[in-house]
Coordinates of C-alpha atoms in Angstrom, one line a residue:
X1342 CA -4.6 15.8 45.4
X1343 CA -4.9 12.6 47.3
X1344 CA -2.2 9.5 46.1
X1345 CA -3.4 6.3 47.6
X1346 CA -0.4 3.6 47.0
X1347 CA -1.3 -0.1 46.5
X1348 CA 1.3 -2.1 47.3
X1349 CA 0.9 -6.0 45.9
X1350 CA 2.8 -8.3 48.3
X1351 CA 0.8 -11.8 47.8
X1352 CA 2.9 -13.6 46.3
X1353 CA 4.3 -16.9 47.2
X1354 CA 8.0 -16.6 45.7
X1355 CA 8.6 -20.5 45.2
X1356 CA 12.0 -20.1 44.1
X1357 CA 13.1 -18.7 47.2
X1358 CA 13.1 -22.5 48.8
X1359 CA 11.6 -20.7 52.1
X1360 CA 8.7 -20.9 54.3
X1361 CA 9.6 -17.3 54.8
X1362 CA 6.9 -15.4 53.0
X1363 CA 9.3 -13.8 49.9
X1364 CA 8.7 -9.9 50.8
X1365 CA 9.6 -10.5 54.4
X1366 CA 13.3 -11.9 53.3
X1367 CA 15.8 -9.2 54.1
X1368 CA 17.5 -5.7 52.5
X1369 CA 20.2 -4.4 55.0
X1370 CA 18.6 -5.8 57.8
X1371 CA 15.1 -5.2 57.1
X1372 CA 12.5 -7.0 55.5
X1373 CA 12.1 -5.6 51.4
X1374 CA 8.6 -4.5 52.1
X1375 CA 9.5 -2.3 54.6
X1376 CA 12.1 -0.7 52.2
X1377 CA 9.1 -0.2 49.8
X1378 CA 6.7 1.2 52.2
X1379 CA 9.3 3.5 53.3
X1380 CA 9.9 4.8 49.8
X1381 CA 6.0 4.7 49.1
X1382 CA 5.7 7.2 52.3
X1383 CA 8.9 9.6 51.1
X1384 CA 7.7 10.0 47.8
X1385 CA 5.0 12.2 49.1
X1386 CA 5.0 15.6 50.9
X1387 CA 4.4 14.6 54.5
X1388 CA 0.6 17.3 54.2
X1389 CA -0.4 15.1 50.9
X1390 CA -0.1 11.4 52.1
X1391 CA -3.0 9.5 50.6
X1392 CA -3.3 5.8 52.2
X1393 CA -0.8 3.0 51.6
X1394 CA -2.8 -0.2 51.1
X1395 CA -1.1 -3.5 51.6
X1396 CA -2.5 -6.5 49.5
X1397 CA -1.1 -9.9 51.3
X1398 CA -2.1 -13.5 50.2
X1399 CA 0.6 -16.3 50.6
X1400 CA 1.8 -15.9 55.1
X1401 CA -0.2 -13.8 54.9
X1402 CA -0.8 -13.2 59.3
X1403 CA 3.6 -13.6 58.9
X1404 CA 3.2 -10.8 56.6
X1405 CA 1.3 -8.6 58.6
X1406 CA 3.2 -9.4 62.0
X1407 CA 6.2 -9.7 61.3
X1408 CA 6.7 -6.6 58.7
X1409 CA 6.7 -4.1 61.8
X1410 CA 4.1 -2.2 59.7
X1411 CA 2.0 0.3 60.9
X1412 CA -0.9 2.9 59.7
X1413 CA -1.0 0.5 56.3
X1414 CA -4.8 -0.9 55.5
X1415 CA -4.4 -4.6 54.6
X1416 CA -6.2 -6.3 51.8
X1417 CA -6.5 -9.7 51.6
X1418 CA -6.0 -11.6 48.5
X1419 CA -7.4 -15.0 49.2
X1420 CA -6.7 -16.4 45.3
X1421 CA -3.6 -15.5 43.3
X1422 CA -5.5 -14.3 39.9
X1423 CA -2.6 -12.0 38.7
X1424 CA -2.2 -8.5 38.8
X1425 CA -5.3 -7.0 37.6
X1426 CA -7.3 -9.5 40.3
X1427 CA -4.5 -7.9 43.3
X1428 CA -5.6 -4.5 42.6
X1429 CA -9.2 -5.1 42.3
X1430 CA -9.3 -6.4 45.9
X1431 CA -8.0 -2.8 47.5
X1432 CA -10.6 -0.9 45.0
X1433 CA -13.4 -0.4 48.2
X1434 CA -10.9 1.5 49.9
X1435 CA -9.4 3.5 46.8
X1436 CA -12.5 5.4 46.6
X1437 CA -12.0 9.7 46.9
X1438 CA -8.2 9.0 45.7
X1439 CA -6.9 11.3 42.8
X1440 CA -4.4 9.0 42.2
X1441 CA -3.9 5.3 42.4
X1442 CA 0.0 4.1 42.6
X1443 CA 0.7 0.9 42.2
X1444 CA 4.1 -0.6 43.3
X1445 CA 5.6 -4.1 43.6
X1446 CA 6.4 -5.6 47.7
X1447 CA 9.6 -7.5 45.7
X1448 CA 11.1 -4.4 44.6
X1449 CA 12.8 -3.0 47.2
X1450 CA 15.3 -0.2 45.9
X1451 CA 13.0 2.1 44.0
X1452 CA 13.3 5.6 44.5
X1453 CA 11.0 7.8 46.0
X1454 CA 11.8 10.4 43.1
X1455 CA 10.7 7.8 41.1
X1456 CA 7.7 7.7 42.6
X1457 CA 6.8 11.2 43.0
X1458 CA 8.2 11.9 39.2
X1459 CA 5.8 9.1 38.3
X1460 CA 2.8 10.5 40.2
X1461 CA 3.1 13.9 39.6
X1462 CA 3.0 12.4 35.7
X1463 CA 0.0 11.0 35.7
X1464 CA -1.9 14.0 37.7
X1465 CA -4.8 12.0 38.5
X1466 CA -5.8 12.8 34.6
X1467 CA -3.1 10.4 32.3
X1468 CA -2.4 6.8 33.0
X1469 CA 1.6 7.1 33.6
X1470 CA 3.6 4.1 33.3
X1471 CA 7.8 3.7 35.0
X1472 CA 9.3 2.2 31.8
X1473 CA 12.7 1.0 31.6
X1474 CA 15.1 1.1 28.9
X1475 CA 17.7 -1.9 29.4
X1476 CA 20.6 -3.5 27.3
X1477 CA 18.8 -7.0 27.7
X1478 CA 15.1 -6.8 27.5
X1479 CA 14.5 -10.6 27.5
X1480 CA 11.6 -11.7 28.9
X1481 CA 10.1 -8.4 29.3
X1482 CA 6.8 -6.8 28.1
X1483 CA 7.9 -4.4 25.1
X1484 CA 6.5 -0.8 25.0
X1485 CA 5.1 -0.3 21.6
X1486 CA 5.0 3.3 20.7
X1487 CA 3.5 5.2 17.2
X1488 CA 4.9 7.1 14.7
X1489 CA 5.0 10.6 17.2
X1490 CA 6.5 8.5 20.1
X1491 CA 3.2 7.7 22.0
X1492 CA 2.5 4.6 23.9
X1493 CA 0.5 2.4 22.9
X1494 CA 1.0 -0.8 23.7
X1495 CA 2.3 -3.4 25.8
X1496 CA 3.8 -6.5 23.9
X1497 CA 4.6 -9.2 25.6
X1498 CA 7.8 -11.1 25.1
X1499 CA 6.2 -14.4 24.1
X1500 CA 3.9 -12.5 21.9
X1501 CA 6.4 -9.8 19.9
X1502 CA 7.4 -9.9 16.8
X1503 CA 10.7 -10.2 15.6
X1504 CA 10.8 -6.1 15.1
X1505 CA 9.3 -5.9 18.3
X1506 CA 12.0 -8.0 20.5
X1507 CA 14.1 -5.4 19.3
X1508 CA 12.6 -2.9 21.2
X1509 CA 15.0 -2.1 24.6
X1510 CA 12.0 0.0 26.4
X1511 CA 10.1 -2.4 28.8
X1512 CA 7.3 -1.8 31.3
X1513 CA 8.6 -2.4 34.9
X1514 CA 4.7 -3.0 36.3
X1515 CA 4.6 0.3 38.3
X1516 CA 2.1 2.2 37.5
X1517 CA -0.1 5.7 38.6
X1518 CA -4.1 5.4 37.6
X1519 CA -6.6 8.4 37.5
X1520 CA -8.6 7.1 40.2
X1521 CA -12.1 8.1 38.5
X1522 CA -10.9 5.5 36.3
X1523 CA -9.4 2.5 38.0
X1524 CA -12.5 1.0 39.0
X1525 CA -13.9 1.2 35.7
X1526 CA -10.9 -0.2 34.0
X1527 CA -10.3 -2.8 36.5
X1528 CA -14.4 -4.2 36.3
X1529 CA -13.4 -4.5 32.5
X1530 CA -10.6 -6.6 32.9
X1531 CA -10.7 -10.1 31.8
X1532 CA -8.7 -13.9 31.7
X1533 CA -9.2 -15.0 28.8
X1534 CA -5.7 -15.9 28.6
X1535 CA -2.8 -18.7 28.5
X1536 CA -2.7 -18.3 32.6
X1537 CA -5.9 -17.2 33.2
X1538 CA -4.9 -14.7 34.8
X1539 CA -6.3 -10.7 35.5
X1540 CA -3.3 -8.9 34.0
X1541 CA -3.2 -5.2 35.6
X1542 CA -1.0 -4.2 32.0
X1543 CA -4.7 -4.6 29.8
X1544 CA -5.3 -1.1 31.2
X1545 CA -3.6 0.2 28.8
X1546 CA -5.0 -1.1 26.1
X1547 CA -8.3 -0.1 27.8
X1548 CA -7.1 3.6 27.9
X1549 CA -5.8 3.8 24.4
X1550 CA -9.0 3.0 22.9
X1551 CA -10.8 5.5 25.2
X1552 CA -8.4 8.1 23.9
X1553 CA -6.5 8.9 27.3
X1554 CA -3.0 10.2 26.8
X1555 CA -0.3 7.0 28.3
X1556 CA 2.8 9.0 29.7
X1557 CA 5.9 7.9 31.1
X1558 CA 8.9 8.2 33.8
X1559 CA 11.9 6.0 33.8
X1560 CA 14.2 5.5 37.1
X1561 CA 17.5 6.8 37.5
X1562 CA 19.4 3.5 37.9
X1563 CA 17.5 0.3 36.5
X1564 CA 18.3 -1.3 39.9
X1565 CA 15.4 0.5 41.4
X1566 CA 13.2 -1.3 39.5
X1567 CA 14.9 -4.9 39.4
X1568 CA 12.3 -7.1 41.1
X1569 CA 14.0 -10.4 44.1
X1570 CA 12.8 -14.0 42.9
X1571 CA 15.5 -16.1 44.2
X1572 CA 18.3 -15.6 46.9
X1573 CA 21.0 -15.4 44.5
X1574 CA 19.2 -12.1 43.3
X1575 CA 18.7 -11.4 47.0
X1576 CA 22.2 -11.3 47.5
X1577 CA 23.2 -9.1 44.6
X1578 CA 20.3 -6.1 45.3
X1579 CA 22.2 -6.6 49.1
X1580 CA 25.6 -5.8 47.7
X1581 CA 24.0 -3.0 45.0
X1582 CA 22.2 -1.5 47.9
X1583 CA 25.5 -1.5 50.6
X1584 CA 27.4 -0.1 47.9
X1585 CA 24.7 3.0 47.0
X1586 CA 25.4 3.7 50.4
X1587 CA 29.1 3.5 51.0
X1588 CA 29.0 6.3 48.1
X1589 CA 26.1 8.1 49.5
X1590 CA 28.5 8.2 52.8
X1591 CA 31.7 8.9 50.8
X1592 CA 30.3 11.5 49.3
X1593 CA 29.5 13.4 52.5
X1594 CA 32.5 13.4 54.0
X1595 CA 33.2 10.1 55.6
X1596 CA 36.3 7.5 54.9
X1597 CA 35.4 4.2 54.2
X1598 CA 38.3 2.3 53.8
X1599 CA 36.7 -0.3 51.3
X1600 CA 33.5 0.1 50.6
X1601 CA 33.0 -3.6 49.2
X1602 CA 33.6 -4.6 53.7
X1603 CA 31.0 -3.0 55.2
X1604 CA 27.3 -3.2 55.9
X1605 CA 24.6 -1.0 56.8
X1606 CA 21.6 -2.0 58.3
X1607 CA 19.5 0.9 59.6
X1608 CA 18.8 4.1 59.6
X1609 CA 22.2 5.6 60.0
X1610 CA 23.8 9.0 60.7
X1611 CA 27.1 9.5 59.9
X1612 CA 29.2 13.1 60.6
X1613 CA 32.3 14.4 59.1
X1614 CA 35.7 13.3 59.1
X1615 CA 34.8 9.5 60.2
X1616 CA 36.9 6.9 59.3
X1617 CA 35.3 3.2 59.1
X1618 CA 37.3 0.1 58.7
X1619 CA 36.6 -2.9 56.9
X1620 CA 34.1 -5.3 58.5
X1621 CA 32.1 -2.7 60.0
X1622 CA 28.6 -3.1 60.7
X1623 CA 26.3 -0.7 61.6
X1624 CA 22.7 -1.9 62.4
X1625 CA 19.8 -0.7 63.9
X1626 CA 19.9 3.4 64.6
X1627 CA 23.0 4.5 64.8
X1628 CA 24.5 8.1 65.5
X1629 CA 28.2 8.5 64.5
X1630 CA 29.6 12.5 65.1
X1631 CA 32.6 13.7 63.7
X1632 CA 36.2 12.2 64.1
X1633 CA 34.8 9.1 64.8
X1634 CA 37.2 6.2 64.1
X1635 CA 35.9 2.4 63.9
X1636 CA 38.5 0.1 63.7
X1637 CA 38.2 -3.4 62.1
X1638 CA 35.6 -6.1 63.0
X1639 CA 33.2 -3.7 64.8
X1640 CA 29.5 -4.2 64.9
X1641 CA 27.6 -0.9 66.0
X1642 CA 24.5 -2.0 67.0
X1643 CA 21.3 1.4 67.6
X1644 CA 24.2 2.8 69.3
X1645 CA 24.8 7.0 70.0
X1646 CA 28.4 7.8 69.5
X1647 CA 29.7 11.3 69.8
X1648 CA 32.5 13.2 68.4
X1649 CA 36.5 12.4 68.7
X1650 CA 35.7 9.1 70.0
X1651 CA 37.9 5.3 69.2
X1652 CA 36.3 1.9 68.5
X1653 CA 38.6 -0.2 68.7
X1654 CA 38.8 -3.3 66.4
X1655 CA 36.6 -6.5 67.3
X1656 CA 34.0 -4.3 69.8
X1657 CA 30.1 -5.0 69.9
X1658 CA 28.4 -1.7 70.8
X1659 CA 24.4 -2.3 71.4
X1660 CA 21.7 -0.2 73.1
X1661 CA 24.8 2.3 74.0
X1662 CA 25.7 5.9 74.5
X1663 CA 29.0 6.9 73.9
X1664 CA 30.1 10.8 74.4
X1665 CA 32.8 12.7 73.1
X1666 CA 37.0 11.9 73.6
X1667 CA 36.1 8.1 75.1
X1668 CA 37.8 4.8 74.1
X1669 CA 36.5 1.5 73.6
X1670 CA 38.2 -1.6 72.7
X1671 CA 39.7 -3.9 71.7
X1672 CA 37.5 -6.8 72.2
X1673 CA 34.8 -4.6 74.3
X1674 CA 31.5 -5.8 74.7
X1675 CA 29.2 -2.9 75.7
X1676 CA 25.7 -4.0 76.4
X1677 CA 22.2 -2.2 76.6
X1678 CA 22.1 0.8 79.1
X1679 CA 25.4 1.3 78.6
X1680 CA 26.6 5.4 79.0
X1681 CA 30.2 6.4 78.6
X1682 CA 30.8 10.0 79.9
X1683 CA 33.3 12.2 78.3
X1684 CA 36.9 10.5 78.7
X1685 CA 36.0 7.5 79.5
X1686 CA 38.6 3.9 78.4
X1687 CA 36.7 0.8 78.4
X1688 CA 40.0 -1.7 77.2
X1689 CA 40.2 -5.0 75.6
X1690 CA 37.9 -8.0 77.2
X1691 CA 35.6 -5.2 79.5
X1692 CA 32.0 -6.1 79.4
X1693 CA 29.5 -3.5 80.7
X1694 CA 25.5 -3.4 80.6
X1695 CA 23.4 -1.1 82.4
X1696 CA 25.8 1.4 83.6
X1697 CA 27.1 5.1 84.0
X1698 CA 30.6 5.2 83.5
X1699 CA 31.5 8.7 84.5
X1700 CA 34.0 10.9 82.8
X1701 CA 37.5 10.3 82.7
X1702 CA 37.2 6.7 84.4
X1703 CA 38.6 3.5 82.7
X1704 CA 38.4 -0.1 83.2
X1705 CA 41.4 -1.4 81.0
X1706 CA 41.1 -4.8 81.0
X1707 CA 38.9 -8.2 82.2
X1708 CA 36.1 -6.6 83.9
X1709 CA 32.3 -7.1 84.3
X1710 CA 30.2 -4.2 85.7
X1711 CA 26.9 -4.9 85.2
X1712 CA 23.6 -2.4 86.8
X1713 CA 26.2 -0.2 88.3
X1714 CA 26.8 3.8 88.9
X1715 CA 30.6 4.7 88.4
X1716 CA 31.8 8.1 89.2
X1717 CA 34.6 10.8 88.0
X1718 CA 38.0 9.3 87.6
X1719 CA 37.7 5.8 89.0
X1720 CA 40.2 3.4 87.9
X1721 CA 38.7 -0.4 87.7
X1722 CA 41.4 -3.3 87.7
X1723 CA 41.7 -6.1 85.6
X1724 CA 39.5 -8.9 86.7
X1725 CA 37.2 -7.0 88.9
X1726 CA 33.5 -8.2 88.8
X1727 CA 30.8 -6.3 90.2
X1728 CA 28.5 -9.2 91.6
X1729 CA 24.8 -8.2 90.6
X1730 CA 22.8 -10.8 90.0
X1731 CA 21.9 -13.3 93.1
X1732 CA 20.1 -16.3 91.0
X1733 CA 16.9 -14.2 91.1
X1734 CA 17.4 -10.3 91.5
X1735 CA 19.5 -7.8 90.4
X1736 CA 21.6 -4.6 92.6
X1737 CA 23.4 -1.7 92.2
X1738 CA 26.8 -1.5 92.6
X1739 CA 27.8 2.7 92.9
X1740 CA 31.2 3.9 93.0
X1741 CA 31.7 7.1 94.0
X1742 CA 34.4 9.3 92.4
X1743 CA 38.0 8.7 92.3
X1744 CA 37.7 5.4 93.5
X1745 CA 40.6 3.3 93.2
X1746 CA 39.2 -0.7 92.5
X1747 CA 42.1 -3.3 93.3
X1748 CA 42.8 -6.3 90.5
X1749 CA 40.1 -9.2 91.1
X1750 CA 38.3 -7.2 93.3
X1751 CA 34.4 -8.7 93.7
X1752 CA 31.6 -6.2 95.0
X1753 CA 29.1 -8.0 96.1
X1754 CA 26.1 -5.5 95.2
X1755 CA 24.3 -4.1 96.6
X1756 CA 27.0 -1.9 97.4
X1757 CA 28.2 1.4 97.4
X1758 CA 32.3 2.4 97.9
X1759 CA 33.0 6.0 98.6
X1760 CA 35.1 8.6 97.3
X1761 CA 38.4 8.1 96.7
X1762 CA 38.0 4.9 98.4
X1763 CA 40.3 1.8 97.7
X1764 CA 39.5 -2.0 97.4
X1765 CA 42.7 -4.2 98.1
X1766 CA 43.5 -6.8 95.3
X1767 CA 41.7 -9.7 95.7
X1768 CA 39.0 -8.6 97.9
X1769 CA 35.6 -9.5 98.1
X1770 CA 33.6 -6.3 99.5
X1771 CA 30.3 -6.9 100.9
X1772 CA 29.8 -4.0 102.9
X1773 CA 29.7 -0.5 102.0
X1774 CA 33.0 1.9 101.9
X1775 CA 33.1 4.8 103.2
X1776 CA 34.8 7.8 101.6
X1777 CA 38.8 7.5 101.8
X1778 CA 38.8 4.1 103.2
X1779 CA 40.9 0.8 102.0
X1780 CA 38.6 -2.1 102.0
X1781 CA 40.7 -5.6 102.7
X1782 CA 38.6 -8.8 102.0
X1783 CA 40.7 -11.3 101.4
X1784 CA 42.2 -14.9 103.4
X1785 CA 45.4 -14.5 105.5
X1786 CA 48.2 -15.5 103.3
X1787 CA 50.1 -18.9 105.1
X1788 CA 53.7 -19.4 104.0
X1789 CA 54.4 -23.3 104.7
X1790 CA 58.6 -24.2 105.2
X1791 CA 60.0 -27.2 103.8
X1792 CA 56.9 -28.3 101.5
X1793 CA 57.9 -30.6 98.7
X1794 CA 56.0 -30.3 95.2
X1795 CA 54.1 -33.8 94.1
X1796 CA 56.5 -36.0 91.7
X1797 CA 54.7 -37.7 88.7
X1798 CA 54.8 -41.2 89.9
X1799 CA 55.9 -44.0 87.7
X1800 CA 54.6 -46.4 86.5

């Protein structure tokens, strides 16, 4: 059975104070829509994807490029007429569907279990409803059921009755529709109401009176189905959805020293026996194997880490590969292109970008090496710079293994020094090294007799 998903995404979320269209504000460092669509896609088998269909109205060209979305159809909405008018607009390309799902672009922690227990409800034959039973139903439509527990109404909450705002069962909005009925339904719908509006919730109504059976699922936590209207609500489904995780992570085997410090942003993959520190971020897609230990203040940035391996505290790691038994940090910058062979010790204030470090080298301390090749075993001094950039081109710098290179060494790139080569403190190299050789670049040192320091003159 095909399960085409309408997701409504038009709306212009005034109390957000932003020009930012509302579904394009972030979750863990990714716009909410793209949290929906991603559920939308896992809640069915990967043989049975129908079409997800996208309807945009308010930013709407921000919408579309700046989402990241692909293989979605988009749908224009070009008035805001409510619900009922939203869904209406996708119905040309809903046709051959079994099912028609319709989910929310502002609700960006459901559950694809939801979804699928939701869909595999209505069966393309009942019109299922995700209902929601919650201590403080305020605001909310009721669901009004008979005397053998079947739905048959939806109340809303200016509308109930005293016996009825009693009711703690509401209706979230989400919805699966037969699809040989949704046109049908929807061509009936009408505004004569307060807002004149096209309320997708009349439906029911519609299929009680047709005799169609209304069935239900309700989500596991009610925060999958807690809508983002303002930022202060924005922050709290951040903190709700960073502390899902940090359990999620617990749970498998990872330390998080407190989970309340820590932020994940990405699609993440975390092994056993890995301790993170408070502060931590972890963005993009990140790799962490086992025995991994992130000290405090980190930011892991679409970084591949590999087992047994120290971050140490206040490191930026982006665009990286780090393999097994290396050390980085403290204060270690490590830029895109960056690969750390087995063993390797980048130390406190090292900045590297599009490099090979090879296994069991170091660079301890106050060094640049940028677009360079760095053997086995080389040992890089504090302050040593390799010089890659000339205003308008950049050179390799390659050192070949068990290099020794001197404190405030500058290699002037391109340039290659050879194995087990030296560079003298405070050399500039220009020209290549050949293997075993000491490369000495430096001004003759002049010792001057008798020379008096200034005095501070008075005034």
């Amino acid at each position: 059975m095909r399960t085409d998903i309408v997701i409504l995404a038009a709306g212009q979320g005034s109390r957000m104070k932003s020009k930012l269209p509302k579904v394009l504000h972030h979750i863990a460092g990714k716009p909410m829509l793209e949290h929906v669509v991603t559920a939308a896609r896992n809640s069915q088998p990967q043989h049975m994807q129908g079409k997800i269909h996208i309807v945009v109205g308010h930013g709407a060209d921000q919408v579309r490029d700046q989402s990241g979305m692909h293989e979605v159809s988009w749908i224009q909405q070009n008035q805001q007429l409510g619900t009922g008018h939203a869904v209406k607009q996708a119905l040309p390309k809903l046709k051959g569907a079994d099912t028609v799902l319709v989910i929310y672009g502002d609700v960006p922690l459901i559950n694809p279990c939801t979804l699928a227990t939701l869909t595999e409800a209505c069966g393309g034959q009942h019109l299922a409803l995700l209902t929601a039973t919650i201590p403080d139903p305020a605001g909310y439509g009721r669901i009004i059921r008979d005397s053998f527990g079947d739905i048959k109404a939806i109340v809303e909450h200016k509308d109930a009755t005293p016996g009825q705002l009693a009711i703690k069962e509401v209706n979230t909005g989400i919805m699966a529709i037969p699809g040989d009925r949704v046109a049908y339904w929807l061509e009936k719908l009408s505004n004569n109401n307060a807002q004149q509006e096209y309320y997708l919730t009349d439906i029911v109504a519609m299929a009680v009176n047709e005799g169609f059976s209304i069935v239900h699922a309700q989500p596991t936590r009610l925060t999958e189905v807690q809508g983002i209207n303002s930022r202060l609500q924005l922050s709290e489904l951040e903190r709700i959805y960073q502390k899902q995780q940090a359990e999620a992570f617990m749970e498998a085997g990872v330390t998080i020293l407190d989970p309340q410090r820590i932020d994940f942003r990405g699609d993440i993959q975390i092994g056993q026996d890995v301790a993170l520190d408070v502060n931590v971020i972890l963005e993009g897609k990140v790799v962490l194997g086992d025995n991994v230990t992130i000290e405090p203040g980190c930011i892991i940035r679409n970084t591949k880490i590999a087992s047994n391996v120290v971050v140490k505290a206040h490191s930026l790691l982006e665009g990286a590969v780090i393999l097994s038994g290396c050390e980085v940090g403290p204060f270690a910058r490590l830029r895109p292109g960056t690969e750390l062979a087995d063993n390797a010790k980048v130390g406190n204030f090292v900045e590297i970008k599009q490099s090979h470090i090879g296994s069991g080298s170091k660079a301890n301390h106050l060094t640049y090496i940028g677009d360079a090749s760095v053997g086995t075993n080389v040992n890089i001094g504090a302050g040593v710079v390799t010089c890659n950039y000339d205003g308008a081109n950049k050179y390799k710098t390659i050192i070949n293994d068990g290099a020794f290179i001197g404190t405030n060494s500058a290699l002037v790139a391109p340039v290659t020094i050879g194995r087990r080569a030296t560079t003298a403190a405070g050399s500039v190299i220009t020209r290549d090294l050949a293997d075993e050789e000491l490369g000495i670049a430096r001004g003759r040192q002049r010792n001057i007799n008798g020379w008096k320091r200034p005095s501070k003159q008075k005034d």
